[in-house]
Amino acid sequence: MSENFLASGESIMQITAIKRGQTLEFSELLDIPEGQAVRIEIIDTPINQDKGKFGDKLEEFRLRYNIAELDIDVDAIFGDVRDKSPGREVNL
């Protein structure tokens, strides 16, 4: 959040929010007194469409750094990471 002041003494805060139905969900807490009147100026900003595409980014990483050509033995590195026990006994 950034805050600037006008010559009149009014402060201007810039904060990002997401509209969900008729509610604005702010990305940060608002540091203003309860009952304070505010003016909201809405600027339509494009949403980052790449966000949340983990599989695509992982594949891009693998191709960029030639992971397949590194001759990495994944089983030797991660073979004993997971506990192979069946877990605790459950009585139903």
mmCIF file of N, CA, C and O in Angstrom:
data_model
loop_
_atom_site.group_PDB
_atom_site.id
_atom_site.type_symbol
_atom_site.label_atom_id
_atom_site.label_comp_id
_atom_site.label_asym_id
_atom_site.label_seq_id
_atom_site.Cartn_x
_atom_site.Cartn_y
_atom_site.Cartn_z
ATOM 1 N N MET A 1 0.856 -1.165 0.000
ATOM 2 C CA MET A 1 0.000 0.000 0.000
ATOM 3 C C MET A 1 0.905 1.231 0.000
ATOM 4 O O MET A 1 1.878 1.284 0.722
ATOM 5 N N SER A 2 0.583 2.184 -0.822
ATOM 6 C CA SER A 2 1.336 3.432 -0.828
ATOM 7 C C SER A 2 0.397 4.564 -0.413
ATOM 8 O O SER A 2 -0.800 4.514 -0.644
ATOM 9 N N GLU A 3 0.966 5.556 0.227
ATOM 10 C CA GLU A 3 0.161 6.680 0.711
ATOM 11 C C GLU A 3 0.848 7.982 0.330
ATOM 12 O O GLU A 3 2.049 8.139 0.505
ATOM 13 N N ASN A 4 0.073 8.906 -0.231
ATOM 14 C CA ASN A 4 0.548 10.236 -0.601
ATOM 15 C C ASN A 4 -0.392 11.256 0.018
ATOM 16 O O ASN A 4 -1.521 10.945 0.382
ATOM 17 N N PHE A 5 0.072 12.504 0.109
ATOM 18 C CA PHE A 5 -0.745 13.557 0.693
ATOM 19 C C PHE A 5 -0.946 14.682 -0.312
ATOM 20 O O PHE A 5 -0.034 15.034 -1.044
ATOM 21 N N LEU A 6 -2.157 15.225 -0.333
ATOM 22 C CA LEU A 6 -2.482 16.368 -1.177
ATOM 23 C C LEU A 6 -2.181 17.652 -0.409
ATOM 24 O O LEU A 6 -2.022 17.650 0.816
ATOM 25 N N ALA A 7 -2.125 18.764 -1.121
ATOM 26 C CA ALA A 7 -1.877 20.066 -0.491
ATOM 27 C C ALA A 7 -2.963 20.385 0.537
ATOM 28 O O ALA A 7 -2.723 21.065 1.522
ATOM 29 N N SER A 8 -4.170 19.858 0.315
ATOM 30 C CA SER A 8 -5.285 20.118 1.231
ATOM 31 C C SER A 8 -5.177 19.320 2.523
ATOM 32 O O SER A 8 -5.969 19.505 3.438
ATOM 33 N N GLY A 9 -4.182 18.427 2.605
ATOM 34 C CA GLY A 9 -4.022 17.609 3.805
ATOM 35 C C GLY A 9 -4.677 16.245 3.684
ATOM 36 O O GLY A 9 -4.501 15.396 4.547
ATOM 37 N N GLU A 10 -5.458 16.045 2.612
ATOM 38 C CA GLU A 10 -6.068 14.736 2.397
ATOM 39 C C GLU A 10 -4.983 13.725 2.026
ATOM 40 O O GLU A 10 -4.004 14.065 1.376
ATOM 41 N N SER A 11 -5.168 12.510 2.462
ATOM 42 C CA SER A 11 -4.206 11.478 2.093
ATOM 43 C C SER A 11 -4.803 10.602 0.997
ATOM 44 O O SER A 11 -6.013 10.407 0.922
ATOM 45 N N ILE A 12 -3.930 10.102 0.133
ATOM 46 C CA ILE A 12 -4.333 9.195 -0.942
ATOM 47 C C ILE A 12 -3.622 7.872 -0.717
ATOM 48 O O ILE A 12 -2.401 7.819 -0.644
ATOM 49 N N MET A 13 -4.399 6.805 -0.539
ATOM 50 C CA MET A 13 -3.834 5.468 -0.392
ATOM 51 C C MET A 13 -4.127 4.679 -1.657
ATOM 52 O O MET A 13 -5.222 4.765 -2.195
ATOM 53 N N GLN A 14 -3.143 3.939 -2.107
ATOM 54 C CA GLN A 14 -3.357 3.049 -3.239
ATOM 55 C C GLN A 14 -3.227 1.633 -2.722
ATOM 56 O O GLN A 14 -2.214 1.271 -2.126
ATOM 57 N N ILE A 15 -4.263 0.830 -2.945
ATOM 58 C CA ILE A 15 -4.291 -0.545 -2.474
ATOM 59 C C ILE A 15 -5.015 -1.382 -3.523
ATOM 60 O O ILE A 15 -5.918 -0.896 -4.201
ATOM 61 N N THR A 16 -4.605 -2.620 -3.671
ATOM 62 C CA THR A 16 -5.210 -3.507 -4.657
ATOM 63 C C THR A 16 -6.359 -4.284 -4.015
ATOM 64 O O THR A 16 -6.268 -4.686 -2.862
ATOM 65 N N ALA A 17 -7.418 -4.486 -4.789
ATOM 66 C CA ALA A 17 -8.565 -5.255 -4.308
ATOM 67 C C ALA A 17 -9.090 -6.125 -5.438
ATOM 68 O O ALA A 17 -8.863 -5.842 -6.608
ATOM 69 N N ILE A 18 -9.791 -7.177 -5.065
ATOM 70 C CA ILE A 18 -10.439 -8.061 -6.032
ATOM 71 C C ILE A 18 -11.938 -8.023 -5.767
ATOM 72 O O ILE A 18 -12.373 -8.135 -4.619
ATOM 73 N N LYS A 19 -12.724 -7.851 -6.821
ATOM 74 C CA LYS A 19 -14.182 -7.814 -6.695
ATOM 75 C C LYS A 19 -14.715 -9.234 -6.671
ATOM 76 O O LYS A 19 -14.415 -10.049 -7.531
ATOM 77 N N ARG A 20 -15.479 -9.547 -5.647
ATOM 78 C CA ARG A 20 -16.152 -10.844 -5.537
ATOM 79 C C ARG A 20 -17.622 -10.542 -5.248
ATOM 80 O O ARG A 20 -17.969 -10.154 -4.143
ATOM 81 N N GLY A 21 -18.450 -10.698 -6.284
ATOM 82 C CA GLY A 21 -19.854 -10.305 -6.149
ATOM 83 C C GLY A 21 -19.923 -8.804 -5.993
ATOM 84 O O GLY A 21 -19.374 -8.059 -6.790
ATOM 85 N N GLN A 22 -20.569 -8.325 -4.935
ATOM 86 C CA GLN A 22 -20.651 -6.895 -4.669
ATOM 87 C C GLN A 22 -19.689 -6.470 -3.565
ATOM 88 O O GLN A 22 -19.831 -5.401 -2.965
ATOM 89 N N THR A 23 -18.679 -7.298 -3.293
ATOM 90 C CA THR A 23 -17.717 -7.029 -2.233
ATOM 91 C C THR A 23 -16.328 -6.826 -2.818
ATOM 92 O O THR A 23 -15.940 -7.508 -3.759
ATOM 93 N N LEU A 24 -15.574 -5.878 -2.282
ATOM 94 C CA LEU A 24 -14.176 -5.687 -2.651
ATOM 95 C C LEU A 24 -13.314 -6.333 -1.575
ATOM 96 O O LEU A 24 -13.443 -6.022 -0.395
ATOM 97 N N GLU A 25 -12.452 -7.253 -1.994
ATOM 98 C CA GLU A 25 -11.549 -7.948 -1.076
ATOM 99 C C GLU A 25 -10.171 -7.300 -1.213
ATOM 100 O O GLU A 25 -9.532 -7.406 -2.249
ATOM 101 N N PHE A 26 -9.726 -6.620 -0.162
ATOM 102 C CA PHE A 26 -8.468 -5.888 -0.200
ATOM 103 C C PHE A 26 -7.293 -6.810 0.073
ATOM 104 O O PHE A 26 -7.384 -7.747 0.854
ATOM 105 N N SER A 27 -6.158 -6.508 -0.557
ATOM 106 C CA SER A 27 -4.964 -7.330 -0.405
ATOM 107 C C SER A 27 -4.226 -7.051 0.904
ATOM 108 O O SER A 27 -3.384 -7.823 1.310
ATOM 109 N N GLU A 28 -4.541 -5.947 1.567
ATOM 110 C CA GLU A 28 -3.881 -5.557 2.815
ATOM 111 C C GLU A 28 -4.921 -4.971 3.767
ATOM 112 O O GLU A 28 -6.014 -4.614 3.354
ATOM 113 N N LEU A 29 -4.550 -4.882 5.033
ATOM 114 C CA LEU A 29 -5.433 -4.246 6.004
ATOM 115 C C LEU A 29 -5.459 -2.744 5.772
ATOM 116 O O LEU A 29 -4.441 -2.140 5.446
ATOM 117 N N LEU A 30 -6.632 -2.145 5.950
ATOM 118 C CA LEU A 30 -6.765 -0.697 5.802
ATOM 119 C C LEU A 30 -6.513 -0.037 7.149
ATOM 120 O O LEU A 30 -7.158 -0.360 8.140
ATOM 121 N N ASP A 31 -5.580 0.891 7.188
ATOM 122 C CA ASP A 31 -5.236 1.585 8.424
ATOM 123 C C ASP A 31 -5.985 2.912 8.480
ATOM 124 O O ASP A 31 -5.396 3.981 8.363
ATOM 125 N N ILE A 32 -7.307 2.797 8.622
ATOM 126 C CA ILE A 32 -8.152 3.997 8.733
ATOM 127 C C ILE A 32 -9.127 3.784 9.888
ATOM 128 O O ILE A 32 -9.472 2.651 10.218
ATOM 129 N N PRO A 33 -9.556 4.864 10.516
ATOM 130 C CA PRO A 33 -10.479 4.743 11.654
ATOM 131 C C PRO A 33 -11.833 4.168 11.227
ATOM 132 O O PRO A 33 -12.293 4.379 10.098
ATOM 133 N N GLU A 34 -12.470 3.444 12.135
ATOM 134 C CA GLU A 34 -13.804 2.897 11.905
ATOM 135 C C GLU A 34 -14.772 4.049 11.646
ATOM 136 O O GLU A 34 -14.729 5.079 12.304
ATOM 137 N N GLY A 35 -15.608 3.923 10.638
ATOM 138 C CA GLY A 35 -16.585 4.952 10.307
ATOM 139 C C GLY A 35 -16.045 6.061 9.425
ATOM 140 O O GLY A 35 -16.779 6.977 9.059
ATOM 141 N N GLN A 36 -14.779 5.985 9.056
ATOM 142 C CA GLN A 36 -14.148 6.998 8.197
ATOM 143 C C GLN A 36 -14.758 6.945 6.798
ATOM 144 O O GLN A 36 -14.872 5.891 6.208
ATOM 145 N N ALA A 37 -15.179 8.080 6.273
ATOM 146 C CA ALA A 37 -15.678 8.151 4.898
ATOM 147 C C ALA A 37 -14.490 8.064 3.952
ATOM 148 O O ALA A 37 -13.440 8.657 4.205
ATOM 149 N N VAL A 38 -14.644 7.311 2.883
ATOM 150 C CA VAL A 38 -13.575 7.163 1.894
ATOM 151 C C VAL A 38 -14.148 7.352 0.502
ATOM 152 O O VAL A 38 -15.340 7.187 0.274
ATOM 153 N N ARG A 39 -13.279 7.721 -0.435
ATOM 154 C CA ARG A 39 -13.662 7.826 -1.841
ATOM 155 C C ARG A 39 -12.865 6.761 -2.589
ATOM 156 O O ARG A 39 -11.664 6.630 -2.397
ATOM 157 N N ILE A 40 -13.540 5.992 -3.423
ATOM 158 C CA ILE A 40 -12.882 4.906 -4.157
ATOM 159 C C ILE A 40 -12.885 5.224 -5.641
ATOM 160 O O ILE A 40 -13.914 5.540 -6.218
ATOM 161 N N GLU A 41 -11.713 5.171 -6.239
ATOM 162 C CA GLU A 41 -11.556 5.337 -7.685
ATOM 163 C C GLU A 41 -11.164 3.971 -8.237
ATOM 164 O O GLU A 41 -10.175 3.388 -7.806
ATOM 165 N N ILE A 42 -11.938 3.441 -9.162
ATOM 166 C CA ILE A 42 -11.679 2.107 -9.689
ATOM 167 C C ILE A 42 -10.919 2.205 -11.002
ATOM 168 O O ILE A 42 -11.344 2.873 -11.934
ATOM 169 N N ILE A 43 -9.755 1.529 -11.043
ATOM 170 C CA ILE A 43 -8.935 1.450 -12.253
ATOM 171 C C ILE A 43 -8.887 -0.014 -12.651
ATOM 172 O O ILE A 43 -8.413 -0.854 -11.886
ATOM 173 N N ASP A 44 -9.400 -0.309 -13.815
ATOM 174 C CA ASP A 44 -9.459 -1.694 -14.290
ATOM 175 C C ASP A 44 -8.054 -2.148 -14.681
ATOM 176 O O ASP A 44 -7.446 -1.589 -15.583
ATOM 177 N N THR A 45 -7.522 -3.140 -13.965
ATOM 178 C CA THR A 45 -6.205 -3.671 -14.278
ATOM 179 C C THR A 45 -6.337 -5.112 -14.740
ATOM 180 O O THR A 45 -7.115 -5.877 -14.172
ATOM 181 N N PRO A 46 -5.588 -5.501 -15.770
ATOM 182 C CA PRO A 46 -5.682 -6.876 -16.245
ATOM 183 C C PRO A 46 -5.123 -7.850 -15.210
ATOM 184 O O PRO A 46 -4.150 -7.557 -14.522
ATOM 185 N N ILE A 47 -5.752 -9.009 -15.114
ATOM 186 C CA ILE A 47 -5.322 -10.052 -14.201
ATOM 187 C C ILE A 47 -4.230 -10.863 -14.875
ATOM 188 O O ILE A 47 -4.298 -11.159 -16.065
ATOM 189 N N ASN A 48 -3.214 -11.227 -14.125
ATOM 190 C CA ASN A 48 -2.126 -12.048 -14.640
ATOM 191 C C ASN A 48 -2.664 -13.446 -14.950
ATOM 192 O O ASN A 48 -2.931 -14.227 -14.052
ATOM 193 N N GLN A 49 -2.815 -13.756 -16.222
ATOM 194 C CA GLN A 49 -3.392 -15.037 -16.636
ATOM 195 C C GLN A 49 -2.439 -16.209 -16.434
ATOM 196 O O GLN A 49 -2.850 -17.345 -16.430
ATOM 197 N N ASP A 50 -1.132 -15.936 -16.276
ATOM 198 C CA ASP A 50 -0.161 -17.009 -16.091
ATOM 199 C C ASP A 50 -0.190 -17.574 -14.677
ATOM 200 O O ASP A 50 0.300 -18.665 -14.431
ATOM 201 N N LYS A 51 -0.728 -16.837 -13.757
ATOM 202 C CA LYS A 51 -0.728 -17.259 -12.368
ATOM 203 C C LYS A 51 -1.526 -18.545 -12.216
ATOM 204 O O LYS A 51 -2.615 -18.681 -12.746
ATOM 205 N N GLY A 52 -0.987 -19.488 -11.501
ATOM 206 C CA GLY A 52 -1.710 -20.718 -11.225
ATOM 207 C C GLY A 52 -1.495 -21.824 -12.233
ATOM 208 O O GLY A 52 -2.104 -22.868 -12.139
ATOM 209 N N LYS A 53 -0.638 -21.630 -13.223
ATOM 210 C CA LYS A 53 -0.394 -22.668 -14.228
ATOM 211 C C LYS A 53 0.942 -23.341 -13.916
ATOM 212 O O LYS A 53 1.905 -23.248 -14.666
ATOM 213 N N PHE A 54 0.981 -24.047 -12.785
ATOM 214 C CA PHE A 54 2.216 -24.653 -12.309
ATOM 215 C C PHE A 54 2.788 -25.646 -13.305
ATOM 216 O O PHE A 54 3.988 -25.641 -13.584
ATOM 217 N N GLY A 55 1.950 -26.520 -13.847
ATOM 218 C CA GLY A 55 2.425 -27.541 -14.781
ATOM 219 C C GLY A 55 3.107 -26.941 -16.004
ATOM 220 O O GLY A 55 4.156 -27.428 -16.449
ATOM 221 N N ASP A 56 2.527 -25.877 -16.544
ATOM 222 C CA ASP A 56 3.117 -25.206 -17.712
ATOM 223 C C ASP A 56 4.466 -24.588 -17.360
ATOM 224 O O ASP A 56 5.428 -24.689 -18.128
ATOM 225 N N LYS A 57 4.543 -23.950 -16.190
ATOM 226 C CA LYS A 57 5.798 -23.321 -15.769
ATOM 227 C C LYS A 57 6.866 -24.372 -15.472
ATOM 228 O O LYS A 57 8.045 -24.171 -15.757
ATOM 229 N N LEU A 58 6.469 -25.510 -14.904
ATOM 230 C CA LEU A 58 7.416 -26.587 -14.638
ATOM 231 C C LEU A 58 7.992 -27.135 -15.945
ATOM 232 O O LEU A 58 9.211 -27.332 -16.068
ATOM 233 N N GLU A 59 7.141 -27.354 -16.927
ATOM 234 C CA GLU A 59 7.602 -27.849 -18.231
ATOM 235 C C GLU A 59 8.534 -26.830 -18.896
ATOM 236 O O GLU A 59 9.562 -27.190 -19.475
ATOM 237 N N GLU A 60 8.194 -25.551 -18.792
ATOM 238 C CA GLU A 60 9.044 -24.494 -19.339
ATOM 239 C C GLU A 60 10.427 -24.506 -18.672
ATOM 240 O O GLU A 60 11.452 -24.385 -19.335
ATOM 241 N N PHE A 61 10.450 -24.686 -17.349
ATOM 242 C CA PHE A 61 11.710 -24.769 -16.610
ATOM 243 C C PHE A 61 12.533 -25.964 -17.077
ATOM 244 O O PHE A 61 13.737 -25.851 -17.314
ATOM 245 N N ARG A 62 11.887 -27.118 -17.207
ATOM 246 C CA ARG A 62 12.594 -28.333 -17.630
ATOM 247 C C ARG A 62 13.204 -28.172 -19.014
ATOM 248 O O ARG A 62 14.314 -28.631 -19.269
ATOM 249 N N LEU A 63 12.484 -27.517 -19.908
ATOM 250 C CA LEU A 63 13.005 -27.307 -21.257
ATOM 251 C C LEU A 63 14.126 -26.270 -21.273
ATOM 252 O O LEU A 63 15.139 -26.452 -21.947
ATOM 253 N N ARG A 64 13.956 -25.183 -20.539
ATOM 254 C CA ARG A 64 14.942 -24.103 -20.529
ATOM 255 C C ARG A 64 16.293 -24.591 -20.004
ATOM 256 O O ARG A 64 17.342 -24.223 -20.520
ATOM 257 N N TYR A 65 16.267 -25.436 -18.970
ATOM 258 C CA TYR A 65 17.514 -25.882 -18.358
ATOM 259 C C TYR A 65 17.906 -27.307 -18.770
ATOM 260 O O TYR A 65 18.781 -27.904 -18.145
ATOM 261 N N ASN A 66 17.265 -27.820 -19.823
ATOM 262 C CA ASN A 66 17.587 -29.143 -20.367
ATOM 263 C C ASN A 66 17.680 -30.212 -19.283
ATOM 264 O O ASN A 66 18.642 -30.974 -19.213
ATOM 265 N N ILE A 67 16.685 -30.288 -18.451
ATOM 266 C CA ILE A 67 16.688 -31.220 -17.328
ATOM 267 C C ILE A 67 16.815 -32.673 -17.811
ATOM 268 O O ILE A 67 17.534 -33.464 -17.205
ATOM 269 N N ALA A 68 16.167 -33.015 -18.908
ATOM 270 C CA ALA A 68 16.215 -34.383 -19.423
ATOM 271 C C ALA A 68 17.635 -34.785 -19.820
ATOM 272 O O ALA A 68 18.003 -35.962 -19.720
ATOM 273 N N GLU A 69 18.458 -33.837 -20.228
ATOM 274 C CA GLU A 69 19.823 -34.125 -20.679
ATOM 275 C C GLU A 69 20.846 -34.171 -19.544
ATOM 276 O O GLU A 69 22.012 -34.482 -19.774
ATOM 277 N N LEU A 70 20.432 -33.884 -18.314
ATOM 278 C CA LEU A 70 21.376 -33.839 -17.204
ATOM 279 C C LEU A 70 21.721 -35.214 -16.639
ATOM 280 O O LEU A 70 22.601 -35.331 -15.798
ATOM 281 N N ASP A 71 21.044 -36.244 -17.082
ATOM 282 C CA ASP A 71 21.289 -37.612 -16.628
ATOM 283 C C ASP A 71 21.219 -37.698 -15.100
ATOM 284 O O ASP A 71 22.130 -38.182 -14.442
ATOM 285 N N ILE A 72 20.108 -37.201 -14.557
ATOM 286 C CA ILE A 72 19.884 -37.229 -13.116
ATOM 287 C C ILE A 72 19.160 -38.514 -12.762
ATOM 288 O O ILE A 72 18.122 -38.826 -13.337
ATOM 289 N N ASP A 73 19.695 -39.265 -11.797
ATOM 290 C CA ASP A 73 19.042 -40.485 -11.314
ATOM 291 C C ASP A 73 18.086 -40.089 -10.192
ATOM 292 O O ASP A 73 18.477 -39.981 -9.031
ATOM 293 N N VAL A 74 16.846 -39.853 -10.543
ATOM 294 C CA VAL A 74 15.841 -39.379 -9.602
ATOM 295 C C VAL A 74 15.638 -40.386 -8.475
ATOM 296 O O VAL A 74 15.482 -40.009 -7.311
ATOM 297 N N ASP A 75 15.655 -41.687 -8.785
ATOM 298 C CA ASP A 75 15.464 -42.704 -7.756
ATOM 299 C C ASP A 75 16.605 -42.696 -6.742
ATOM 300 O O ASP A 75 16.392 -42.915 -5.547
ATOM 301 N N ALA A 76 17.824 -42.432 -7.190
ATOM 302 C CA ALA A 76 18.957 -42.372 -6.266
ATOM 303 C C ALA A 76 18.841 -41.170 -5.341
ATOM 304 O O ALA A 76 19.239 -41.232 -4.170
ATOM 305 N N ILE A 77 18.280 -40.085 -5.837
ATOM 306 C CA ILE A 77 18.162 -38.862 -5.037
ATOM 307 C C ILE A 77 16.958 -38.918 -4.101
ATOM 308 O O ILE A 77 17.057 -38.621 -2.917
ATOM 309 N N PHE A 78 15.804 -39.338 -4.642
ATOM 310 C CA PHE A 78 14.560 -39.268 -3.883
ATOM 311 C C PHE A 78 14.012 -40.633 -3.473
ATOM 312 O O PHE A 78 12.927 -40.722 -2.915
ATOM 313 N N GLY A 79 14.749 -41.710 -3.730
ATOM 314 C CA GLY A 79 14.249 -43.062 -3.474
ATOM 315 C C GLY A 79 13.858 -43.333 -2.042
ATOM 316 O O GLY A 79 12.898 -44.064 -1.782
ATOM 317 N N ASP A 80 14.570 -42.786 -1.078
ATOM 318 C CA ASP A 80 14.278 -43.079 0.327
ATOM 319 C C ASP A 80 13.615 -41.905 1.055
ATOM 320 O O ASP A 80 13.602 -41.864 2.278
ATOM 321 N N VAL A 81 13.073 -40.979 0.310
ATOM 322 C CA VAL A 81 12.453 -39.805 0.922
ATOM 323 C C VAL A 81 11.118 -40.162 1.579
ATOM 324 O O VAL A 81 10.822 -39.745 2.689
ATOM 325 N N ARG A 82 10.298 -40.937 0.906
ATOM 326 C CA ARG A 82 8.975 -41.280 1.417
ATOM 327 C C ARG A 82 9.045 -42.504 2.319
ATOM 328 O O ARG A 82 9.694 -43.485 2.007
ATOM 329 N N ASP A 83 8.350 -42.433 3.423
ATOM 330 C CA ASP A 83 8.257 -43.562 4.345
ATOM 331 C C ASP A 83 7.421 -44.648 3.683
ATOM 332 O O ASP A 83 6.292 -44.402 3.253
ATOM 333 N N LYS A 84 7.963 -45.851 3.593
ATOM 334 C CA LYS A 84 7.276 -46.943 2.896
ATOM 335 C C LYS A 84 6.360 -47.754 3.805
ATOM 336 O O LYS A 84 5.727 -48.704 3.367
ATOM 337 N N SER A 85 6.304 -47.423 5.091
ATOM 338 C CA SER A 85 5.431 -48.166 6.007
ATOM 339 C C SER A 85 3.965 -47.906 5.652
ATOM 340 O O SER A 85 3.618 -46.843 5.140
ATOM 341 N N PRO A 86 3.112 -48.869 5.918
ATOM 342 C CA PRO A 86 1.692 -48.706 5.554
ATOM 343 C C PRO A 86 0.958 -47.715 6.473
ATOM 344 O O PRO A 86 -0.180 -47.377 6.219
ATOM 345 N N GLY A 87 1.603 -47.250 7.522
ATOM 346 C CA GLY A 87 0.942 -46.310 8.429
ATOM 347 C C GLY A 87 0.404 -47.019 9.635
ATOM 348 O O GLY A 87 0.654 -48.199 9.869
ATOM 349 N N ARG A 88 -0.376 -46.325 10.419
ATOM 350 C CA ARG A 88 -0.895 -46.934 11.651
ATOM 351 C C ARG A 88 -2.095 -47.798 11.348
ATOM 352 O O ARG A 88 -2.790 -47.626 10.347
ATOM 353 N N GLU A 89 -2.360 -48.705 12.254
ATOM 354 C CA GLU A 89 -3.521 -49.605 12.100
ATOM 355 C C GLU A 89 -4.783 -48.863 12.500
ATOM 356 O O GLU A 89 -4.801 -48.132 13.497
ATOM 357 N N VAL A 90 -5.810 -49.007 11.702
ATOM 358 C CA VAL A 90 -7.090 -48.346 11.982
ATOM 359 C C VAL A 90 -8.136 -49.397 12.319
ATOM 360 O O VAL A 90 -8.341 -50.348 11.557
ATOM 361 N N ASN A 91 -8.769 -49.270 13.447
ATOM 362 C CA ASN A 91 -9.846 -50.168 13.857
ATOM 363 C C ASN A 91 -11.175 -49.491 13.626
ATOM 364 O O ASN A 91 -11.448 -48.452 14.225
ATOM 365 N N LEU A 92 -11.980 -50.038 12.757
ATOM 366 C CA LEU A 92 -13.286 -49.445 12.456
ATOM 367 C C LEU A 92 -14.385 -50.091 13.253
ATOM 368 O O LEU A 92 -14.460 -51.175 13.572
#
